[in-house]
Tab-separated table of C-alpha atoms in Angstrom:
chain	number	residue	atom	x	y	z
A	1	UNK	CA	76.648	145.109	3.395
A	2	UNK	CA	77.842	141.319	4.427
A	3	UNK	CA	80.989	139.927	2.837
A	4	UNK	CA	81.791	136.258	3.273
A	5	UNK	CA	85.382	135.618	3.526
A	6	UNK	CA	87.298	131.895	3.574
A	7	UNK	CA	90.340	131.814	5.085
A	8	UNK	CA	93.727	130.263	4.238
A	9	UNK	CA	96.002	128.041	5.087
A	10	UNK	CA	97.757	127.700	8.832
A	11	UNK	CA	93.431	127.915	10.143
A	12	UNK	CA	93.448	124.266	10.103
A	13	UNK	CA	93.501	122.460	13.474
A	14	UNK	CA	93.411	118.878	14.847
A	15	UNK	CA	89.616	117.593	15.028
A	16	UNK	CA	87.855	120.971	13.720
A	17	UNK	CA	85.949	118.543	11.472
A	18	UNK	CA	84.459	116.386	13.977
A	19	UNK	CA	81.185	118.314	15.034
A	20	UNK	CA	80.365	119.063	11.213
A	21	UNK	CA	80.389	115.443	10.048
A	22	UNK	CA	77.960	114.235	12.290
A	23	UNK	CA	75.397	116.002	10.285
A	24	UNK	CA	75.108	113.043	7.530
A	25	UNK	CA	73.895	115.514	4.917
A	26	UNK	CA	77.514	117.554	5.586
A	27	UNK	CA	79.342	114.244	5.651
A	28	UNK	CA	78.038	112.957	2.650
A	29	UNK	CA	79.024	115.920	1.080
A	30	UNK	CA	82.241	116.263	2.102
A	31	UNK	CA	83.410	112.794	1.280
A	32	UNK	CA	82.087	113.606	-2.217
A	33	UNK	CA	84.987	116.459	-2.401
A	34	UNK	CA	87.594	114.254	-0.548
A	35	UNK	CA	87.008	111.412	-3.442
A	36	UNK	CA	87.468	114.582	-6.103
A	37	UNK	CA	90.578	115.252	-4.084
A	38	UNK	CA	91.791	112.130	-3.672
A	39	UNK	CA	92.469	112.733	-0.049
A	40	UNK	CA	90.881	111.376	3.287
A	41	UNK	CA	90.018	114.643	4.303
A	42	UNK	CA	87.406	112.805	6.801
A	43	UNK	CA	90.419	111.486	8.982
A	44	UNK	CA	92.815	114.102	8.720
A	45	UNK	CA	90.003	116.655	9.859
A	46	UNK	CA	89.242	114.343	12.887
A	47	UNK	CA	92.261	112.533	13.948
A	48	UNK	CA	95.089	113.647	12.349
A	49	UNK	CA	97.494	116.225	14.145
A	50	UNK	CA	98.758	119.283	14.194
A	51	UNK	CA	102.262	118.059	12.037
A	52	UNK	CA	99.971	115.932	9.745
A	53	UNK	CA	97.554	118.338	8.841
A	54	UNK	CA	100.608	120.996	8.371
A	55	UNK	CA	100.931	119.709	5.238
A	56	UNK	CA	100.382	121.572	2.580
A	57	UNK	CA	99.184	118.257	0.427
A	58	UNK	CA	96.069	117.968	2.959
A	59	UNK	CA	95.486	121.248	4.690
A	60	UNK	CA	94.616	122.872	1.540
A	61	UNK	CA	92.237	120.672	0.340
A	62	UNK	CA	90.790	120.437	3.831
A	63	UNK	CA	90.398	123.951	4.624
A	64	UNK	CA	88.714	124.330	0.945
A	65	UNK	CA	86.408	121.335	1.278
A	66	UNK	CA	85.362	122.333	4.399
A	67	UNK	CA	84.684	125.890	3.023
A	68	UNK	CA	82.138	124.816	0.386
A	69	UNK	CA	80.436	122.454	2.336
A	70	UNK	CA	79.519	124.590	5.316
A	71	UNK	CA	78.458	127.486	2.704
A	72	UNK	CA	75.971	124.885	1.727
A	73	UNK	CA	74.745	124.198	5.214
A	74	UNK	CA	74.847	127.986	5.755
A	75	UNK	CA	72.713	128.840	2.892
A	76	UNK	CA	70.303	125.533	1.880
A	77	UNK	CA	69.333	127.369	-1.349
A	78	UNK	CA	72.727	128.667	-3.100
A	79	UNK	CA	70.571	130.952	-5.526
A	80	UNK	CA	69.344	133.138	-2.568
A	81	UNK	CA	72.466	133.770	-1.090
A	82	UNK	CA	73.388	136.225	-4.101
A	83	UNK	CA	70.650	138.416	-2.742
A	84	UNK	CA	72.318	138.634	0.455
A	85	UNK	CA	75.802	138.718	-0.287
A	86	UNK	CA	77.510	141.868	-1.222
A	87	UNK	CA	81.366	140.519	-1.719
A	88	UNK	CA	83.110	137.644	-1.041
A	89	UNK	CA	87.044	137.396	-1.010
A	90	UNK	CA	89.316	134.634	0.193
A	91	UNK	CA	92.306	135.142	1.752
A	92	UNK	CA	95.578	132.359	-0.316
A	93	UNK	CA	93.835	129.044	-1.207
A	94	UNK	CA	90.719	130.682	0.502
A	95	UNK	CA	90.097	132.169	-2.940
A	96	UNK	CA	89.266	128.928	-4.608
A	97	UNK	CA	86.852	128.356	-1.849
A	98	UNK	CA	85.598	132.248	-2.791
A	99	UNK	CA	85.609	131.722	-6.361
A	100	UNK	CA	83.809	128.205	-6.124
A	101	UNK	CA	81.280	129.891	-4.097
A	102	UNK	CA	80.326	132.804	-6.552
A	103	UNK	CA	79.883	130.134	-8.721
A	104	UNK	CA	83.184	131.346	-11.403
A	105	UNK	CA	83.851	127.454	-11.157
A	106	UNK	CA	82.901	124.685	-9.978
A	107	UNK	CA	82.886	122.772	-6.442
A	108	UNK	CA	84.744	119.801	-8.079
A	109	UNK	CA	87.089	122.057	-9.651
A	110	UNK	CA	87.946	123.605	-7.279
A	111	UNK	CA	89.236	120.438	-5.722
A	112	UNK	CA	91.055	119.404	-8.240
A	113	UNK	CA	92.771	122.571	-8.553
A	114	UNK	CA	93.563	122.675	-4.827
A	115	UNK	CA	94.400	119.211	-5.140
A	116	UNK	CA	97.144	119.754	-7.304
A	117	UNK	CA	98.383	123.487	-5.663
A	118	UNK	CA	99.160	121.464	-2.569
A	119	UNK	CA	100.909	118.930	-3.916
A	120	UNK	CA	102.929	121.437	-6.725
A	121	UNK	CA	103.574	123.562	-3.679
A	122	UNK	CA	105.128	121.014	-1.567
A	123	UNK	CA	107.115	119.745	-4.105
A	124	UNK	CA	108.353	123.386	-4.947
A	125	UNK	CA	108.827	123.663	-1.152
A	126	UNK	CA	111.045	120.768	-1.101
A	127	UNK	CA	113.533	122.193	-3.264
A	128	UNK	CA	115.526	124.329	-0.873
A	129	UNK	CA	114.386	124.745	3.002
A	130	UNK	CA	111.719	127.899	3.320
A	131	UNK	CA	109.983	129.115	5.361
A	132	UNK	CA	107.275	131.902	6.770
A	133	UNK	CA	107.607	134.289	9.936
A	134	UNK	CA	104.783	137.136	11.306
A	135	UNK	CA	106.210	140.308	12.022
A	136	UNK	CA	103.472	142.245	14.530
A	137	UNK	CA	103.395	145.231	15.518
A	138	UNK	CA	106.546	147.310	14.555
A	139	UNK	CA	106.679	150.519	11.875
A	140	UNK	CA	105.540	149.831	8.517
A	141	UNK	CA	108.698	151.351	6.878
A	142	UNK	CA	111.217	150.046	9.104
A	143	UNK	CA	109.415	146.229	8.630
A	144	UNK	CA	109.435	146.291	5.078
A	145	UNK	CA	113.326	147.358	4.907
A	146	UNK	CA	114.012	144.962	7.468
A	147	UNK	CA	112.443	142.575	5.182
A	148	UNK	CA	114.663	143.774	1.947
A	149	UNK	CA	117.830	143.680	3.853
A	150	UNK	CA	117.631	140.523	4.070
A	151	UNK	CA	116.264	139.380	1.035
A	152	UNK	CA	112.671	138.383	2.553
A	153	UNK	CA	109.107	139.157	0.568
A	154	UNK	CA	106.334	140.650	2.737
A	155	UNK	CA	104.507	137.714	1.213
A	156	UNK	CA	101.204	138.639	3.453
A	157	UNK	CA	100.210	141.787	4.130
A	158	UNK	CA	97.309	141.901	6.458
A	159	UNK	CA	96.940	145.620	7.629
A	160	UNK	CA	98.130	147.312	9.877
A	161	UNK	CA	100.808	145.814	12.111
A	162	UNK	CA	100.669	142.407	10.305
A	163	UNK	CA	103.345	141.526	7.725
A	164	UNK	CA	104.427	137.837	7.164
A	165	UNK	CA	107.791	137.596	5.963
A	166	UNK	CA	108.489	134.860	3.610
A	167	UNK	CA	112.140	133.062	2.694
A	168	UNK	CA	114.805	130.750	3.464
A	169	UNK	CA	115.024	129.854	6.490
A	170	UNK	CA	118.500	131.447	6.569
A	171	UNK	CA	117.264	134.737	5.741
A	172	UNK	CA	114.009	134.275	8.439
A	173	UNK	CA	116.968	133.887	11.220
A	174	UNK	CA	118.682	137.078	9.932
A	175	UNK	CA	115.851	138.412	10.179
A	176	UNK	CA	115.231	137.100	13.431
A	177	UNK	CA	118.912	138.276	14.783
A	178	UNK	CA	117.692	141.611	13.537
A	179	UNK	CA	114.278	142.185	14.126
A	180	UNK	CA	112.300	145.747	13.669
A	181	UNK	CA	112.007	148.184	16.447
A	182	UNK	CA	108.871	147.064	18.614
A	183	UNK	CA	107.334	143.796	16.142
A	184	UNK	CA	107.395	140.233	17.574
A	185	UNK	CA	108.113	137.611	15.185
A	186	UNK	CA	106.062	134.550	15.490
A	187	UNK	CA	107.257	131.669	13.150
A	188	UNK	CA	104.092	130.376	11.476
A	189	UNK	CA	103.617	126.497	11.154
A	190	UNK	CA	103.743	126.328	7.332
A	191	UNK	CA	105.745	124.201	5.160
A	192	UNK	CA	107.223	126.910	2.879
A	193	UNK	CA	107.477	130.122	1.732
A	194	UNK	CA	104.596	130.343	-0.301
A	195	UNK	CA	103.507	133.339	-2.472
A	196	UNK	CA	106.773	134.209	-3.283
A	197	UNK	CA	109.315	133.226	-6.607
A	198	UNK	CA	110.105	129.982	-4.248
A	199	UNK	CA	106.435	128.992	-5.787
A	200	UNK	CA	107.409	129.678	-9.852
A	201	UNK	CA	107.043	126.043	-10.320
A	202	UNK	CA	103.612	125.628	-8.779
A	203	UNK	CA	102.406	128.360	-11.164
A	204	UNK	CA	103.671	126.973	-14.229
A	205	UNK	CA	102.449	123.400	-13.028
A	206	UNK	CA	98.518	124.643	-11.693
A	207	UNK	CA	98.686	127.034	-15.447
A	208	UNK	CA	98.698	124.131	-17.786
A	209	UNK	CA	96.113	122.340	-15.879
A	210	UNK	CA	93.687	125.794	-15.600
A	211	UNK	CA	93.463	126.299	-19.446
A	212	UNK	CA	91.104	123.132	-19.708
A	213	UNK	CA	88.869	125.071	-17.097
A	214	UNK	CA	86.077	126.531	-17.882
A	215	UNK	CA	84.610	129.525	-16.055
A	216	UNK	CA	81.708	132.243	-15.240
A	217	UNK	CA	81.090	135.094	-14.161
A	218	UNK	CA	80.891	135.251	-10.591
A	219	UNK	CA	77.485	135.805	-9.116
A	220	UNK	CA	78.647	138.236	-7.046
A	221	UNK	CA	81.698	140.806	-5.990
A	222	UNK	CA	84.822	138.981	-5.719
A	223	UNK	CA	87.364	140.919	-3.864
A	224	UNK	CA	91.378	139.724	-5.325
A	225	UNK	CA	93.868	139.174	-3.278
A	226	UNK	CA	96.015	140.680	-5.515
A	227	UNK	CA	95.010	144.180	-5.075
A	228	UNK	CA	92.303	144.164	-4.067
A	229	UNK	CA	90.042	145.122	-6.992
A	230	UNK	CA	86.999	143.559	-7.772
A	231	UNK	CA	87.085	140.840	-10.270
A	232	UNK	CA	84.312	140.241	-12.713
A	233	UNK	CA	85.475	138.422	-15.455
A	234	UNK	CA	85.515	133.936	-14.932
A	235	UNK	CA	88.669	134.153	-16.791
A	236	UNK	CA	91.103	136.394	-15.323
A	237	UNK	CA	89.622	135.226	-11.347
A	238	UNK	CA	91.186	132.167	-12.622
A	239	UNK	CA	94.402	133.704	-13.730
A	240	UNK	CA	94.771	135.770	-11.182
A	241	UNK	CA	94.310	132.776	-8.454
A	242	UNK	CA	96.890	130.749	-10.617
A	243	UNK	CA	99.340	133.749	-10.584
A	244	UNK	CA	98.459	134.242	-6.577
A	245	UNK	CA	100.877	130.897	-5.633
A	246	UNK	CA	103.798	132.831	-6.451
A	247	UNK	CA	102.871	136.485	-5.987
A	248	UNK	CA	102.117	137.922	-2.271
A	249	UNK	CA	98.797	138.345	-0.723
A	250	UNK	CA	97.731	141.995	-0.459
A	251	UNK	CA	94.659	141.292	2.270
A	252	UNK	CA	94.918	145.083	3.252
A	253	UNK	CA	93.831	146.038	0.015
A	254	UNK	CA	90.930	143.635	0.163
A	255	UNK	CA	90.147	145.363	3.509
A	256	UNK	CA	90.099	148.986	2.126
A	257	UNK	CA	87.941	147.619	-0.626
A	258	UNK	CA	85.398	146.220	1.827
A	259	UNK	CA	85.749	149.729	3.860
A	260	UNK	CA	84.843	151.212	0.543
A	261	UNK	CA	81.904	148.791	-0.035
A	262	UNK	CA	80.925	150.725	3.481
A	263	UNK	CA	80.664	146.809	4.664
A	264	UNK	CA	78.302	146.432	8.120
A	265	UNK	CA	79.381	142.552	8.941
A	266	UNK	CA	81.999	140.350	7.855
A	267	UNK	CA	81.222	136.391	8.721
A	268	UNK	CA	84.017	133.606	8.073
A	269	UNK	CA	83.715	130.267	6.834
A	270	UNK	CA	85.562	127.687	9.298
A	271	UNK	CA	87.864	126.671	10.200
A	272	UNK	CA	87.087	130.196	11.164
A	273	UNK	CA	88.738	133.278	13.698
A	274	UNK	CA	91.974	134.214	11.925
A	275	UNK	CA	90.543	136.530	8.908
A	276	UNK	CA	87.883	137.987	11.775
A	277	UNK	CA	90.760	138.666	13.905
A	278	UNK	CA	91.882	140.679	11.505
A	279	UNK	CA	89.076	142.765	10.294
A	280	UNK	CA	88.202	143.535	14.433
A	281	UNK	CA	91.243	145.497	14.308
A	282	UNK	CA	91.894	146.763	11.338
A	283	UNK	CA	87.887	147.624	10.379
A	284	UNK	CA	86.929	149.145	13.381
A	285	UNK	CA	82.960	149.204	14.076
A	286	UNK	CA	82.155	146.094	11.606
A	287	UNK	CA	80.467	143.421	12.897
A	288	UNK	CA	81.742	139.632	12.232
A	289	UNK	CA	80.890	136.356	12.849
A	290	UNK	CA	83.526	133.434	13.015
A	291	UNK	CA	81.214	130.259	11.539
A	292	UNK	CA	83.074	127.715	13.715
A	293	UNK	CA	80.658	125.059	14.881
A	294	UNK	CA	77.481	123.741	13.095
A	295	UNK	CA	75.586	125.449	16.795
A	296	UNK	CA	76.358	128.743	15.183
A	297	UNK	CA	74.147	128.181	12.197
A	298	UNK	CA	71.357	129.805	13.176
A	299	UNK	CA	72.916	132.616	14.501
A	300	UNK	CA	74.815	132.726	11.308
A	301	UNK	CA	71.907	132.927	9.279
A	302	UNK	CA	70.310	135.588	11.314
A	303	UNK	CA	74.273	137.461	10.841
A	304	UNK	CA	73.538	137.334	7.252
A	305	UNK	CA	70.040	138.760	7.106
A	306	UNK	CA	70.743	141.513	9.485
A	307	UNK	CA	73.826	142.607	7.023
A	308	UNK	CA	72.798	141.025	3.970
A	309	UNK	CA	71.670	143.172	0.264
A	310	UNK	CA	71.882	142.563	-3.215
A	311	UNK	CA	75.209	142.784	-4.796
A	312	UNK	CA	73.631	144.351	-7.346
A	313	UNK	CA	75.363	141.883	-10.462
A	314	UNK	CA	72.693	141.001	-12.644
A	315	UNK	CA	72.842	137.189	-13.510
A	316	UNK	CA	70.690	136.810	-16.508
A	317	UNK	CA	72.776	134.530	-19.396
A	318	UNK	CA	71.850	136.725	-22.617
A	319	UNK	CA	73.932	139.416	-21.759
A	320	UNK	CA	76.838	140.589	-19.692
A	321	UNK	CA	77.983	143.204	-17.338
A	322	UNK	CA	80.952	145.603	-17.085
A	323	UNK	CA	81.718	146.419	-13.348
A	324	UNK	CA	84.222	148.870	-12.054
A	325	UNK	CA	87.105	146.732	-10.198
A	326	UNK	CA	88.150	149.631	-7.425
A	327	UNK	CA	86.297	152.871	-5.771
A	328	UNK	CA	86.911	156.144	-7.978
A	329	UNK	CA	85.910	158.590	-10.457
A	330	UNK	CA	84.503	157.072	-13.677
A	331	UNK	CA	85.783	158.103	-17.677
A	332	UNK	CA	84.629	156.697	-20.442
A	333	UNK	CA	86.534	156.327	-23.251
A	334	UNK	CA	86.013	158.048	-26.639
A	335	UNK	CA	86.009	155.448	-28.865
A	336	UNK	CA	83.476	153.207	-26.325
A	337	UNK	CA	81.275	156.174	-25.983
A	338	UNK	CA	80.618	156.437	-29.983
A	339	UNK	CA	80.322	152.378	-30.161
A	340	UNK	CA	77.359	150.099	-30.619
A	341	UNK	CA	79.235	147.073	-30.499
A	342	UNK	CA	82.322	146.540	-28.632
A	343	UNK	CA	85.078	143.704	-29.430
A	344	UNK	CA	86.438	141.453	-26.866
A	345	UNK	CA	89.156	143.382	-24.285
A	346	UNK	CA	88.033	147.011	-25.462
A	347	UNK	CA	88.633	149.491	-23.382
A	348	UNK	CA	85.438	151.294	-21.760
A	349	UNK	CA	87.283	153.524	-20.002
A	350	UNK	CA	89.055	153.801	-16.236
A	351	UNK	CA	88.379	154.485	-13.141
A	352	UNK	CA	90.721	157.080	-11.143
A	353	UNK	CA	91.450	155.968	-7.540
A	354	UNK	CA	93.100	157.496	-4.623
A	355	UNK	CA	96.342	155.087	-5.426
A	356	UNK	CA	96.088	155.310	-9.834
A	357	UNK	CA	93.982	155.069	-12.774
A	358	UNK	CA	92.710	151.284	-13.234
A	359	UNK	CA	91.605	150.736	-17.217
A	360	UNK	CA	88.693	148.876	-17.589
A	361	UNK	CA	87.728	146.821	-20.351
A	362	UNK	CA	85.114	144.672	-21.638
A	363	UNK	CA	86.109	141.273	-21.440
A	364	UNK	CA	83.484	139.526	-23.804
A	365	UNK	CA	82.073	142.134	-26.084
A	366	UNK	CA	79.340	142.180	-27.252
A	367	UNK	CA	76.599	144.945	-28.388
A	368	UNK	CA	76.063	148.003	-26.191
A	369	UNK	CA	72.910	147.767	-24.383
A	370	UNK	CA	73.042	150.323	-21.790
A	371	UNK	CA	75.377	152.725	-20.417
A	372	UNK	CA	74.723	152.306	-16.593
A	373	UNK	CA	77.238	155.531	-15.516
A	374	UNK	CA	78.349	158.754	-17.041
A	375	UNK	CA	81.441	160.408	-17.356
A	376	UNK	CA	82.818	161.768	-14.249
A	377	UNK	CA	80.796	159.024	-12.192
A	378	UNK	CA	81.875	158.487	-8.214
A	379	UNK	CA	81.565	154.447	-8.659
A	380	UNK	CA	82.209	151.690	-5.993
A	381	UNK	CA	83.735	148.518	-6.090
A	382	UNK	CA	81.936	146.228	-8.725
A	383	UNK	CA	79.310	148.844	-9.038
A	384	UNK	CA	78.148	147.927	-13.037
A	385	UNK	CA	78.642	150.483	-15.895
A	386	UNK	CA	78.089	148.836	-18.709
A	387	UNK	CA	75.261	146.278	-19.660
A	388	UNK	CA	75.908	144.008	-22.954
A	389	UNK	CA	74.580	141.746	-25.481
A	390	UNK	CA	76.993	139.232	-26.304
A	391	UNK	CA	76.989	138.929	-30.207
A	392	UNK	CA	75.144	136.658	-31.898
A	393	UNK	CA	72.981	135.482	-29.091
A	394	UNK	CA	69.395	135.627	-29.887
């Protein structure tokens, strides 16, 4: 099982760009999704520095640019990389570059999105001084009430022994002055505290943009970052990704949803090393592959075909698919079970986890085609359970 994962911001450093854009195909790409942007991404990902490219106006775009370009150098043919990849998931504005890559929207945007998250973050950040702080290492417990002492969100939760703390920058000192039993804290070179209620404003600003974009299906599992469940519906990836600027990112869930996938390699799209870093330690035995340099291609490629199979998501546009979001035990409802035609948002059933019962419901409608499970199914992650004709269609 390969999942491709994009990573977020604070991956971004000076003249990562530089080898990539002397590949004219990649350049000319690239300086089509600056111009949707409206940012020189081309200079900032060559000459700018460190401080310059801090900013969340250009390292977002950058880092999200960069991600859909490379996927395109990494797989030529965009329709046969769904037969390869089982899951991809992208860790903060990594999951527009995720979401543009299973094809729930589009490349531009995606940009335009981003485009506008950087800039309604910044100016959200600029309200009162924030900032972010890693806390590594350290018990769990003891982190996370450090954290509510002093008024901080765990506004990253990477696994084990990786919490980012998220606030002012008076309650980061505090925190600082009174830091958990054996963790380091490592100030992170952002400019606020992002996925926290510091961000409110963002949301409401990116929310009245999204509702004049229009979505799919992704082609393939999409892992959220906001607990980790697999998201099959165009629609609610896109509200969920809007809601993400304010709300923290749960990556550990992601991870135990990949572990439940049973993934065998895990390669990053550059500016890559930070999310692969993290699965080395917290997935122990998975292979990965950190896509840093256009030399890697190759080896990239051969990455994905040693780990690569079907996602199983059918893609065919005359009817739809129902897919579980988490690992679990299947039930289907009563009143699905006895229906040949199911309204938009029924309810199909849920699927118990180890953690609670996730509902699941059909998004579209449509007419019952197939039942794909029964009841008291073991499921995976975006395994499918239902197969539907949308209404109507001929």
């Amino acid at each position: 099982m390969l999942v491709i994962v994009a990573p977020g911001q604070g991956a971004q450093t000076p003249g990562f760009l530089r080898p990539w854009l002397e590949d004219p195909v990649f350049a000319s790409r690239f300086e089509w999704l600056a111009t949707v942007a409206g940012v020189d991404l081309v200079a900032h990902g060559t000459e700018s520095d460190a401080e310059t490219i801090r900013d969340t106006r250009i390292a977002q775009p950058l880092l999200v640019a960069t991600g859909l370009v490379a996927a395109l150098e990494l797989f030529p043919h965009p329709a046969d990389a769904f037969a390869k990849i089982g899951a991809v998931a992208g860790h903060s504005v990594g999951e527009l570059t995720a979401a543009a890559g299973a094809r729930a929207i589009t490349a531009e945007q995606a940009m335009v999105l981003v485009r506008e998250r950087g800039n309604a973050m910044a100016d959200a950040s600029a309200v009162t001084p924030t900032g972010m702080t890693a806390v590594l290492g350290g018990d769990r417990d003891e982190v996370l009430a450090a954290l509510a002492r002093h008024g901080l969100t765990a506004a990253n939760d990477n696994g084990p022994g990786q919490v980012v703390a998220a606030g002012t920058l008076d309650q980061l000192a505090a925190l600082a002055d009174d830091a958990p039993a054996k963790a380091r804290l490592m100030p992170l070179s952002v400019a606020g505290a992002f996925h926290t209620e510091h961000m409110r404003p963002a949301v409401d600003h990116v929310a009245h943009l999204a509702r004049s974009v229009s979505t799919h299906d992704p082609r393939t599992r999409l892992i959220s970052n906001r607990d980790g469940q697999v998201v099959h519906d165009g629609n609610e990836v896109l509200r969920r990704i809007v809601g993400q600027i304010a709300s923290p990112v749960r990556w550990d869930l992601c991870l135990e949803t990949m572990a439940d996938l049973g993934v065998t390699g895990i390669l990053e799209m550059p500016p890559a090393g930070t999310l692969t870093g993290i699965a080395k330690r917290a997935l122990k035995g998975v292979a990965t592959f950190a896509l840093k340099t256009p030399d890697q291609l190759d080896a990239a490629r051969a990455f994905c075909e040693e780990h690569g199979e079907s996602s199983e998501m059918e893609t065919s546009p005359t009817w739809r698919m129902v897919v579980s979001p988490v690992k679990g035990t299947f039930h289907i409802a009563g009143a699905a079970a006895a229906s040949a035609v199911l309204p938009a948002g029924a309810a199909i059933g849920d699927v118990a986890s180890l953690r609670d019962r996730i509902p699941v419901t059909a998004a579209h409608g449509g007419q019952v085609v197939e039942w794909l499970v029964e009841d008291g199914d073991l499921v995976s992650p975006g395994q499918p359970l239902l197969r539907l004709h949308p209404e109507g269609a001929a």
